[in-house]
PDB file of C-alpha atoms in Angstrom:
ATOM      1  CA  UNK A   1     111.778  64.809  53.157  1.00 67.00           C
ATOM      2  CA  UNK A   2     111.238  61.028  51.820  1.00 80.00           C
ATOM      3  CA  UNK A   3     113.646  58.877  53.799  1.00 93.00           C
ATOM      4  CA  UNK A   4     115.800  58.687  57.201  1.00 96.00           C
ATOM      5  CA  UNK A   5     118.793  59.170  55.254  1.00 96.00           C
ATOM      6  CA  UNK A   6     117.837  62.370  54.487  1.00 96.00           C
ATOM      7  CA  UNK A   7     117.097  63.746  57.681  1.00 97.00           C
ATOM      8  CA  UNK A   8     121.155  62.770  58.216  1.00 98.00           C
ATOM      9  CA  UNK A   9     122.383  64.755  54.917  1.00 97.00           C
ATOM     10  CA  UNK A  10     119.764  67.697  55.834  1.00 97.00           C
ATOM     11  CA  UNK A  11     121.345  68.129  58.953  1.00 97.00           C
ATOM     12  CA  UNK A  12     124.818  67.955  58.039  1.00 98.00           C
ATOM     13  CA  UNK A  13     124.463  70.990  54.951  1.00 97.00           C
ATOM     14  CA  UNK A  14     122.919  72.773  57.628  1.00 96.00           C
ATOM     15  CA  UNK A  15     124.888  72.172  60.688  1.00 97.00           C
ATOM     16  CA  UNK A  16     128.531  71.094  59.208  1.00 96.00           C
ATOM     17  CA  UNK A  17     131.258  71.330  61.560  1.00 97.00           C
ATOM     18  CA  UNK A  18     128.588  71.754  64.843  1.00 98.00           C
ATOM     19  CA  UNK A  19     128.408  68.590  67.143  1.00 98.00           C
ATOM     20  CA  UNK A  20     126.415  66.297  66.278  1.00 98.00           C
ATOM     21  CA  UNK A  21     127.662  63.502  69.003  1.00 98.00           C
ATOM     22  CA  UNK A  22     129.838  64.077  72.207  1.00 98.00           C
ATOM     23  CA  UNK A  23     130.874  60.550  73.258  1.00 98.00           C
ATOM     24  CA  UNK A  24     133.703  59.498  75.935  1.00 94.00           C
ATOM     25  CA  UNK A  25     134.471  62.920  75.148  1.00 94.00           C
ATOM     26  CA  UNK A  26     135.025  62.411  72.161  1.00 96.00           C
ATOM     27  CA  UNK A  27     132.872  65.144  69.507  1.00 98.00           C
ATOM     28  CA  UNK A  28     131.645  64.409  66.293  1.00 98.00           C
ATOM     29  CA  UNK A  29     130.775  66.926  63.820  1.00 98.00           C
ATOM     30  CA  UNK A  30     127.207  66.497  61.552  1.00 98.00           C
ATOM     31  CA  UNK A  31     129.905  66.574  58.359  1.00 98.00           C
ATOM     32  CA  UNK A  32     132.173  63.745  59.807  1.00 98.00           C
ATOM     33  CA  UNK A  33     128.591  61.861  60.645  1.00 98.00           C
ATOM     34  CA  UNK A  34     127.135  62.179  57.628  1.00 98.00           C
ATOM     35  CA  UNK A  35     130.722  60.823  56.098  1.00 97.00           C
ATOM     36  CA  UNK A  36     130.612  58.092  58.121  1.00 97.00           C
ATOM     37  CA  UNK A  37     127.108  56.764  57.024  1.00 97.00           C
ATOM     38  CA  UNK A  38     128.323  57.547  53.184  1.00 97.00           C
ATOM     39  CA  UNK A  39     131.315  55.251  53.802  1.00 97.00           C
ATOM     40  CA  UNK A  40     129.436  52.603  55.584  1.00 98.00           C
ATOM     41  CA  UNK A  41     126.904  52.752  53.067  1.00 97.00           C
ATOM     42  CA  UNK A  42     129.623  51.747  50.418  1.00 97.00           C
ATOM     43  CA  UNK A  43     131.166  49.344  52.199  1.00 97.00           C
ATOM     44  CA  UNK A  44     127.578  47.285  52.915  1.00 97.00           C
ATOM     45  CA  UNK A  45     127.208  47.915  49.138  1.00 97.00           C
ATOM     46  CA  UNK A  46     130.427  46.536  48.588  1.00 96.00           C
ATOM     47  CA  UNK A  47     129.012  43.228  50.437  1.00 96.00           C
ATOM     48  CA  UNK A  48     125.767  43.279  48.365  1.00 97.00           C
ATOM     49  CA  UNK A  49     123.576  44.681  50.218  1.00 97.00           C
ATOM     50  CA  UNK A  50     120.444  46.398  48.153  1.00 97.00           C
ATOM     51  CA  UNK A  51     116.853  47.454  47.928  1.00 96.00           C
ATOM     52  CA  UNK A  52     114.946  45.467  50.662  1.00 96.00           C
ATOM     53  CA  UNK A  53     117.689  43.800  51.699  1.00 98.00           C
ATOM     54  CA  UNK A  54     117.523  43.059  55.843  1.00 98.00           C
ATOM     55  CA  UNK A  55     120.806  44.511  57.591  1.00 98.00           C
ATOM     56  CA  UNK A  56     119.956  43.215  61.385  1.00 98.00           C
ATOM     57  CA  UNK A  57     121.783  44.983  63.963  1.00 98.00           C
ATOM     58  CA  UNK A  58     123.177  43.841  67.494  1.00 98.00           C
ATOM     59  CA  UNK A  59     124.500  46.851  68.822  1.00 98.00           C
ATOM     60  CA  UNK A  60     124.525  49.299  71.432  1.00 97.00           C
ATOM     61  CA  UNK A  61     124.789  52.950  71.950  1.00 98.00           C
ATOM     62  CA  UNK A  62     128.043  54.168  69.822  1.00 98.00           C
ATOM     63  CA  UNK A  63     128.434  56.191  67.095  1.00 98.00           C
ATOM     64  CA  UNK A  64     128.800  53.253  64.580  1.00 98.00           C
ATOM     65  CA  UNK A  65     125.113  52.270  65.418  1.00 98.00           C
ATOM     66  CA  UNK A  66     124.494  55.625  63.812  1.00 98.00           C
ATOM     67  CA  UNK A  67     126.509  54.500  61.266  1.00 98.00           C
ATOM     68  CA  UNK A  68     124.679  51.284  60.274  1.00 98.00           C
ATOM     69  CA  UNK A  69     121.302  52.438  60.968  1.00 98.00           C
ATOM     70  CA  UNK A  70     121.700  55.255  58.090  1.00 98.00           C
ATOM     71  CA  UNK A  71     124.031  53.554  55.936  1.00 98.00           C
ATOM     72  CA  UNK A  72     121.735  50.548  55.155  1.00 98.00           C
ATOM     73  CA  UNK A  73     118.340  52.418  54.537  1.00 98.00           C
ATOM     74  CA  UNK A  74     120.387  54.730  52.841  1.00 97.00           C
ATOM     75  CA  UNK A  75     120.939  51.734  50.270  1.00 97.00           C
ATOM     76  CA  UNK A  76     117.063  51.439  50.297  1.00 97.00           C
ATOM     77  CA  UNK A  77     117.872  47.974  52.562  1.00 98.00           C
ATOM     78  CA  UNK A  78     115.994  47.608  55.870  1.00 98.00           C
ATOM     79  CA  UNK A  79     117.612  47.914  59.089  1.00 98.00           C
ATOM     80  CA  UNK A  80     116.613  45.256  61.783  1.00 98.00           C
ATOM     81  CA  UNK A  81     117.840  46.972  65.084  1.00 98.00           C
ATOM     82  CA  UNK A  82     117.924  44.029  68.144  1.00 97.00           C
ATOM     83  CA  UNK A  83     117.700  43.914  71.597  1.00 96.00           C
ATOM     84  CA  UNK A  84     121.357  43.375  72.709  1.00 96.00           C
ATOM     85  CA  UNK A  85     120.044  41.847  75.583  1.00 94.00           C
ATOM     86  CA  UNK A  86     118.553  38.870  73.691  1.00 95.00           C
ATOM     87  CA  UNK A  87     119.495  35.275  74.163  1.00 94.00           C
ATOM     88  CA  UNK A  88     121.083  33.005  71.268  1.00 96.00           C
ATOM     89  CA  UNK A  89     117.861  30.933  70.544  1.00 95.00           C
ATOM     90  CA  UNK A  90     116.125  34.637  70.261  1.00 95.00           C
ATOM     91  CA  UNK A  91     118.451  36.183  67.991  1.00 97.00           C
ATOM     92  CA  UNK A  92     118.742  33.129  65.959  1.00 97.00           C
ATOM     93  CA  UNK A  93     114.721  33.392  65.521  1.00 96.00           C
ATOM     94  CA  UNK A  94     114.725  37.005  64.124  1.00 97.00           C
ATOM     95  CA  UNK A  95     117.328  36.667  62.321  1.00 98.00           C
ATOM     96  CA  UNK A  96     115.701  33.689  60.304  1.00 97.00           C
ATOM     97  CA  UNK A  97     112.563  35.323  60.433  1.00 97.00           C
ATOM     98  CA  UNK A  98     113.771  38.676  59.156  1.00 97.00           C
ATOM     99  CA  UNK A  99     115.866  36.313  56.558  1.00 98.00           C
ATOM    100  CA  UNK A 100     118.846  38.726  57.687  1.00 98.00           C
ATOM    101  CA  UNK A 101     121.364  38.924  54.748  1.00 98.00           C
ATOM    102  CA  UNK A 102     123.943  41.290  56.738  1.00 98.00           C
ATOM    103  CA  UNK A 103     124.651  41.078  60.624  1.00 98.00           C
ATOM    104  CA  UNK A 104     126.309  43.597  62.494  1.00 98.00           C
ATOM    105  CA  UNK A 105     127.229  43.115  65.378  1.00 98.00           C
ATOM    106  CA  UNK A 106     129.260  44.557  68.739  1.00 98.00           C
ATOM    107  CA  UNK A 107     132.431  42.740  69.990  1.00 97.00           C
ATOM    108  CA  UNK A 108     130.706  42.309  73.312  1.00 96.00           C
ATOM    109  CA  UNK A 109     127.530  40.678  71.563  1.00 97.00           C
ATOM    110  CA  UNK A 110     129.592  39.083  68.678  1.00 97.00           C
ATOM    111  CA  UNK A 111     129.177  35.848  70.616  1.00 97.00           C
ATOM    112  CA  UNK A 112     125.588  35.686  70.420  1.00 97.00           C
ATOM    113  CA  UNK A 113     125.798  35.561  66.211  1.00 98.00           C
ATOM    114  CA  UNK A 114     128.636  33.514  66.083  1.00 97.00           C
ATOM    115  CA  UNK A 115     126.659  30.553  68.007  1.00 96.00           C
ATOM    116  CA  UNK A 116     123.529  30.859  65.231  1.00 97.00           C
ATOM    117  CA  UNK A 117     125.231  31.830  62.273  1.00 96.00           C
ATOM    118  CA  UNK A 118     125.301  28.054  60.597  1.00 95.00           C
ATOM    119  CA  UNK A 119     121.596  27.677  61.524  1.00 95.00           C
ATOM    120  CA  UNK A 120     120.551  31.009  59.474  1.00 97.00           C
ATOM    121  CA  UNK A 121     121.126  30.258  55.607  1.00 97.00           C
ATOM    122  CA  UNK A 122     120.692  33.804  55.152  1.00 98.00           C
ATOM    123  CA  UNK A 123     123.634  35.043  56.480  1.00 98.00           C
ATOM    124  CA  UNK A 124     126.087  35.974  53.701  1.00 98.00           C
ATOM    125  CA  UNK A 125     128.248  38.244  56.038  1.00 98.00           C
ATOM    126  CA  UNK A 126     129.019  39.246  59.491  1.00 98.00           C
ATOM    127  CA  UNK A 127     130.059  42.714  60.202  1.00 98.00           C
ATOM    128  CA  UNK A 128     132.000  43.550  63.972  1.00 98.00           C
ATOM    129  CA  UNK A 129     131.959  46.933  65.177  1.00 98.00           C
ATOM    130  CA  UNK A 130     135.293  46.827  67.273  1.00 93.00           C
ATOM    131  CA  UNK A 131     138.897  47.259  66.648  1.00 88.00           C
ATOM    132  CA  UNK A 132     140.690  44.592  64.438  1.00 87.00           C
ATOM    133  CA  UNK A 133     141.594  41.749  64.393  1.00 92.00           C
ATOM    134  CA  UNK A 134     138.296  40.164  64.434  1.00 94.00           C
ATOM    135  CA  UNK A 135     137.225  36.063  63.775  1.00 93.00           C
ATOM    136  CA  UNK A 136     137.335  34.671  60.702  1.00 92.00           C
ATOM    137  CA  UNK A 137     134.601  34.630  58.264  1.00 93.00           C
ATOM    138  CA  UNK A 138     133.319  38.282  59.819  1.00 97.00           C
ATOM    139  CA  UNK A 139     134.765  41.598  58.561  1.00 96.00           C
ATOM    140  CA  UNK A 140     135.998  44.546  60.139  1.00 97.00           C
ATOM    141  CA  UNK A 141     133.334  47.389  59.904  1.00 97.00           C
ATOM    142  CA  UNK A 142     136.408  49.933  61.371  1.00 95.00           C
ATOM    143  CA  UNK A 143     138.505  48.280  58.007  1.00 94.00           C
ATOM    144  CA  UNK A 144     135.434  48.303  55.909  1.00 94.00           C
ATOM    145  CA  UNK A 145     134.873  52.282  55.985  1.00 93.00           C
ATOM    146  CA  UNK A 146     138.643  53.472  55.396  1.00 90.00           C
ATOM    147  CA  UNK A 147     138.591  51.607  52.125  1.00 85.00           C
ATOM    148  CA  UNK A 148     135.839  54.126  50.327  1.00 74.00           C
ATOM    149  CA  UNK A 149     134.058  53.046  47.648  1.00 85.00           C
ATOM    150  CA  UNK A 150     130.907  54.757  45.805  1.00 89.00           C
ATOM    151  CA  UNK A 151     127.312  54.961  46.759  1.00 92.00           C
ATOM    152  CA  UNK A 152     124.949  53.780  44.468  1.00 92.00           C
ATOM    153  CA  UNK A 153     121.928  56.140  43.382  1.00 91.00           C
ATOM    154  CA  UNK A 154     118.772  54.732  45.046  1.00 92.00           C
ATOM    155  CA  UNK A 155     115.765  56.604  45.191  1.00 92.00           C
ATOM    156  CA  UNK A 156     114.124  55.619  48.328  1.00 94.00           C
ATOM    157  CA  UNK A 157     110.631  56.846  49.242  1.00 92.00           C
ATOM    158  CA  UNK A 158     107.920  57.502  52.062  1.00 95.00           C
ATOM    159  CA  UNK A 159     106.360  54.196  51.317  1.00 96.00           C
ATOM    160  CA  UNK A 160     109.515  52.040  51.367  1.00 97.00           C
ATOM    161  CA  UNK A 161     110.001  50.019  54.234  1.00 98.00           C
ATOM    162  CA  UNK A 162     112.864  51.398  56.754  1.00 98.00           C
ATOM    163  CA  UNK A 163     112.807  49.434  59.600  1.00 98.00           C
ATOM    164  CA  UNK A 164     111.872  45.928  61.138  1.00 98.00           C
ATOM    165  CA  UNK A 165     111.087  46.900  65.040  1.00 97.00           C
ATOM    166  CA  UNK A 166     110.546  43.097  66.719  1.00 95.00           C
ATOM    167  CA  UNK A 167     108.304  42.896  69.494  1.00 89.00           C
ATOM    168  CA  UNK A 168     109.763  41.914  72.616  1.00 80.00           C
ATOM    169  CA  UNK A 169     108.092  38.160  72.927  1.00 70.00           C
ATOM    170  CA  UNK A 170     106.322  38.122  76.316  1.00 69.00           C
ATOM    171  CA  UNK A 171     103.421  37.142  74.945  1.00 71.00           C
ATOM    172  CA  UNK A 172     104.015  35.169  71.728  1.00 73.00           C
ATOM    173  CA  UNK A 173     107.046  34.711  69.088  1.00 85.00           C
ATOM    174  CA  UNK A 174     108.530  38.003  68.711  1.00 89.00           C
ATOM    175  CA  UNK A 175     107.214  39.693  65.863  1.00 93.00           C
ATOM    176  CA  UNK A 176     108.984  42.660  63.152  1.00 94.00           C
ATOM    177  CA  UNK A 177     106.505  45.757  62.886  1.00 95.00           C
ATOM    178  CA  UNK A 178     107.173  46.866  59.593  1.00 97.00           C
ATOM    179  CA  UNK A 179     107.550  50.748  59.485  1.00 98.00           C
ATOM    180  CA  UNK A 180     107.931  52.828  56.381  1.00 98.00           C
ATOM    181  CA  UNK A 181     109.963  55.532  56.250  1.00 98.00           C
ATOM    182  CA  UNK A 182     107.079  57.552  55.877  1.00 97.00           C
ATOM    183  CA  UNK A 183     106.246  55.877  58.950  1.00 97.00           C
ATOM    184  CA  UNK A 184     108.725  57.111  61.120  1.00 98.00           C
ATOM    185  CA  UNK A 185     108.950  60.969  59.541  1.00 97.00           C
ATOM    186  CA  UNK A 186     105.109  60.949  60.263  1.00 96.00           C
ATOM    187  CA  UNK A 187     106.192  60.247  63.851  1.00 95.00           C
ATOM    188  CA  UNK A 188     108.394  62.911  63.748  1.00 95.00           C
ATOM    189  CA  UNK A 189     105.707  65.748  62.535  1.00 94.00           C
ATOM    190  CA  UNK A 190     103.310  64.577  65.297  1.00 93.00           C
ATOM    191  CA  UNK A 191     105.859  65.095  67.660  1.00 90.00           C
ATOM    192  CA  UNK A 192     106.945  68.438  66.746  1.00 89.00           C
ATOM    193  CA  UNK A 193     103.529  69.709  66.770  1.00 90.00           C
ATOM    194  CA  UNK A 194     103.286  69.368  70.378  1.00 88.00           C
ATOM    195  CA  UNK A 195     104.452  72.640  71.681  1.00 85.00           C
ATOM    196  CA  UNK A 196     106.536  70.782  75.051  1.00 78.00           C
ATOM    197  CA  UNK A 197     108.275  68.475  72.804  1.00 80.00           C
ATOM    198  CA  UNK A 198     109.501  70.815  69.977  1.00 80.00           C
ATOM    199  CA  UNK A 199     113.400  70.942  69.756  1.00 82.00           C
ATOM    200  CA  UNK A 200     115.880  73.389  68.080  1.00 88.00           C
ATOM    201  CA  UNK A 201     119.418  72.909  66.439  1.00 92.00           C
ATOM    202  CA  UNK A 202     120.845  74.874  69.966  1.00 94.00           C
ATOM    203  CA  UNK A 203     119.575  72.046  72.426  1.00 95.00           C
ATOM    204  CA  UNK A 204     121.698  69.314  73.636  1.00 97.00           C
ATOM    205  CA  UNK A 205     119.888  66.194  74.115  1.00 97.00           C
ATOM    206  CA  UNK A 206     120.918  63.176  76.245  1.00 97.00           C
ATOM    207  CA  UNK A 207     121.309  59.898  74.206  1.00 98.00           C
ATOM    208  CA  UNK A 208     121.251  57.514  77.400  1.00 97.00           C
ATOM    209  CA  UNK A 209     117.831  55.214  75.972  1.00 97.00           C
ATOM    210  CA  UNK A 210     118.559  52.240  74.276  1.00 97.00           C
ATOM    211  CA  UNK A 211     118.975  53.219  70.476  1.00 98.00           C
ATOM    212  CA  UNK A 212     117.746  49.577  69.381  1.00 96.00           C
ATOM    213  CA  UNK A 213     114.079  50.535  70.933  1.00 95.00           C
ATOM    214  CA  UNK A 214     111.805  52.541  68.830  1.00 95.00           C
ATOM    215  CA  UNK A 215     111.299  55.292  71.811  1.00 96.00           C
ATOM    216  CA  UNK A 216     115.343  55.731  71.821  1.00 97.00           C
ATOM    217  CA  UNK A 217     115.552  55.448  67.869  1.00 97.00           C
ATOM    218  CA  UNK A 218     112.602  57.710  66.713  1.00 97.00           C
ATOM    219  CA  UNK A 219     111.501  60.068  69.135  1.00 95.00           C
ATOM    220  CA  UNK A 220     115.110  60.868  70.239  1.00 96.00           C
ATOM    221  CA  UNK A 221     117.740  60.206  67.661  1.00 98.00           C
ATOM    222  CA  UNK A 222     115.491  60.975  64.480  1.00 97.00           C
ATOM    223  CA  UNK A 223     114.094  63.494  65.927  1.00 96.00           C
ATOM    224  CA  UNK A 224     117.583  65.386  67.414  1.00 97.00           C
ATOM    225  CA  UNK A 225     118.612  64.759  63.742  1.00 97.00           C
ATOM    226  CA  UNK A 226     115.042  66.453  62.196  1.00 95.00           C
ATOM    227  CA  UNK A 227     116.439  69.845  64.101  1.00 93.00           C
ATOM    228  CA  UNK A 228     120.135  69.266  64.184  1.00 96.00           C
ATOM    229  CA  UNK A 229     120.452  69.541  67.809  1.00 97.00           C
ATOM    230  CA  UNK A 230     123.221  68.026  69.560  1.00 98.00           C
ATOM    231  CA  UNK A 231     123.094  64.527  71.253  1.00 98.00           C
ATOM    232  CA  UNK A 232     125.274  63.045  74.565  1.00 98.00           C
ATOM    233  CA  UNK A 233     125.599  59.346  74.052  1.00 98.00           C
ATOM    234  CA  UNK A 234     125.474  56.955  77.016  1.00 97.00           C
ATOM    235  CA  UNK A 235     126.195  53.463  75.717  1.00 95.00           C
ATOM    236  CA  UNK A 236     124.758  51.918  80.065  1.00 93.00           C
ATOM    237  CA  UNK A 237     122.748  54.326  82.019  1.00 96.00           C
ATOM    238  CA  UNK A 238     124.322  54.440  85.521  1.00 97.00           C
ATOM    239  CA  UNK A 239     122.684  57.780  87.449  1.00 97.00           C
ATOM    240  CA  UNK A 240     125.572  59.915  88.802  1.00 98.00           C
ATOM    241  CA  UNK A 241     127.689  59.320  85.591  1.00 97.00           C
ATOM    242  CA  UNK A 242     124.457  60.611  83.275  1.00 97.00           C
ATOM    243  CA  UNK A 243     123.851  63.668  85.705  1.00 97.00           C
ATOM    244  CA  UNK A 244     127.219  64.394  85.797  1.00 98.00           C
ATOM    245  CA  UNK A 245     127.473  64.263  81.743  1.00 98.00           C
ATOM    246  CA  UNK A 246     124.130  66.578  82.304  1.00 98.00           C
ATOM    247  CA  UNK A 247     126.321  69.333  83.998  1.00 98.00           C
ATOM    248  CA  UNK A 248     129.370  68.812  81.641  1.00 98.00           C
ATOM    249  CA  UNK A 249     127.458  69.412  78.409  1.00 98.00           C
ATOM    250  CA  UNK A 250     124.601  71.117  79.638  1.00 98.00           C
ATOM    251  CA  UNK A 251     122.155  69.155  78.371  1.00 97.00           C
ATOM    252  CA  UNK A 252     118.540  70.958  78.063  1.00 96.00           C
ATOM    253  CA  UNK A 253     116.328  67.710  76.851  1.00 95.00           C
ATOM    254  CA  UNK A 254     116.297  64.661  79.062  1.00 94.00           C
ATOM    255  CA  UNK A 255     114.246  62.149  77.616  1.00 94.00           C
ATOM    256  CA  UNK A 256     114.066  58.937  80.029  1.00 95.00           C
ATOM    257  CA  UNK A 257     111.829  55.972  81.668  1.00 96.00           C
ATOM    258  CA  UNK A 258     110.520  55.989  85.335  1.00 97.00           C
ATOM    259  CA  UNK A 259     113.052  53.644  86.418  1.00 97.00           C
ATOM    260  CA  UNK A 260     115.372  56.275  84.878  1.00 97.00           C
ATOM    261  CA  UNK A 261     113.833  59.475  86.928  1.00 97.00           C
ATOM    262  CA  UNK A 262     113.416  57.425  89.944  1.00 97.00           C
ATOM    263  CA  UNK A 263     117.511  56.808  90.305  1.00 97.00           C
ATOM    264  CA  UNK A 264     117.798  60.248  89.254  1.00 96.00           C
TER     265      UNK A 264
END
C-alpha cells in the first residue's frame, strides 16, 4: 500500500456495505465512503486541483472532512488540515505560507476565510461544506459532488508528500511538517505492531479527537481505515453525550486525552 487513498479503496472492496461511519445516527457504508471521496476527488479536479497542489482544510469532525482529506491526496495534491480554532491573522498566515490553491471550509468557520481571502493571491477557489445557498465567489462542496465527473489516473507514491501538519505556534510562527505518505503508513505499521493497540475490522472505534490533529487523523482515522473497523464521529466532545454514544454503539476502542478521561 503506497498512498492514503488506498487504505480508503482497500477498505471499501473489503468491507462494502459494513459501516464505516455512524454519525447523528446517521450510518455510512465503506462503499458510499469510498464514493464520496471519488466524487469529491472529481469535483476538486474539476477546479484544478493537481499533483502537489495545497487543498487547506478548515473543518471539523463530519463525514465530508473524510471526504476532502482523501479526495485531494487522492489527486496526488496535499491536504493542509487546520485548527478550526485558529484566529483570522493565523489562518491567513498558513494559508499564504502553504500557498493554499483550494480552501475548504465549514459554514461555521467560513467566516474566518472570507476575512483573508483578498490577502492570499493563492486562493483560486473556496469550497463550503454546508447546505446551499452559500456566498458568492465560494462553491457548494454538497453541489460539487452530485455533478460527477471523472478521476484522473495519478500514480501517487510512498515518497509523495500527503500532508502539511502546522505546528501550533506557541513558540514561534507556526510551521507545516511535511509528511509523506509513506510517512504516515509507516506510522500505521509501528502502531499495529504493538500488541495493545492492534485493531480488527469488528471493533467500533470512537471518532470524538479532533480529526485536523495528527493524533485524531493518523493514529485513529487511518488507522480504523488500515483494518476497516467501524468509527462513531463526535464533531464537540461533551462527556455524557460520548459515553452515552459508547453504550449505543458499543464502542470497544476509546482513544482520548487526559482532559478527556478525567470528565469521563
Amino acid at each position: 500500500m503506497g498512498s492514503l487513498h488506498e487504505l480508503v479503496l482497500g477498505a471499501a472492496e473489503r468491507r462494502g456495505e459494513e459501516p464505516a461511519l455512524h454519525v447523528h445516527g446517521r450510518r455510512i457504508p465503506y462503499a458510499e465512503l469510498a464514493e464520496r471521496v471519488r466524487r469529491t476527488a472529481a469535483s476538486l479536479h474539476g477546479l484544478g486541483v493537481e499533483r502537489e497542489d495545497r487543498v487547506a482544510m478548515l473543518v471539523g469532525n463530519v463525514p465530508e472532512f473524510l471526504y476532502a482529506l482523501y479526495g485531494t491526496v487522492a489527486l496526488g495534491a496535499v491536504a493542509a488540515p487546520l485548527n478550526v480554532m485558529l484566529t483570522p491573522e493565523e489562518v491567513g498566515y498558513i494559508l499564504a505560507d502553504a500557498e493554499a490553491k483550494v480552501v475548504v471550509a465549514e459554514t461555521d468557520f467560513l467566516p474566518t476565510v472570507l476575512a483573508v481571502r483578498d490577502r492570499v493571491a493563492s486562493i483560486e477557489h473556496i469550497v463550503v461544506v454546508g447546505p446551499p445557498p452559500v456566498p458568492r465567489k465560494t462553491r457548494s462542496l454538497e453541489e460539487m459532488i452530485t455533478r460527477g465527473g471523472e478521476v484522473p489516473d495519478v500514480v501517487v507514491g510512498e515518497d509523495d508528500l500527503a500532508v502539511l501538519a502546522y505546528t501550533s505556534g506557541t513558540t514561534a510562527e507556526p510551521r507545516g511538517a511535511m509528511l509523506t505518505h509513506g510517512n504516515l503508513l509507516s506510522n500505521l505499521d509501528q502502531l499495529g505492531a504493538v500488541p495493545a493497540l492492534a485493531e480488527a475490522a469488528s471493533d467500533v472505534i470512537l471518532l470524538a479527537l479532533p480529526l485536523f490533529h495528527l493524533y485524531g487523523l493518523n493514529a485513529v482515522l487511518n488507522f480504523m481505515l488500515r483494518v476497516g473497523a467501524t468509527g462513531v464521529l463526535v464533531e464537540r466532545f461533551d462527556p455524557v453525550e460520548t459515553l452515552q454514544l459508547v453504550e449505543r454503539y458499543r464502542v470497544t476502542v476509546l482513544c482520548g486525552v487526559p482532559p478527556m478521561f478525567r470528565a469521563w
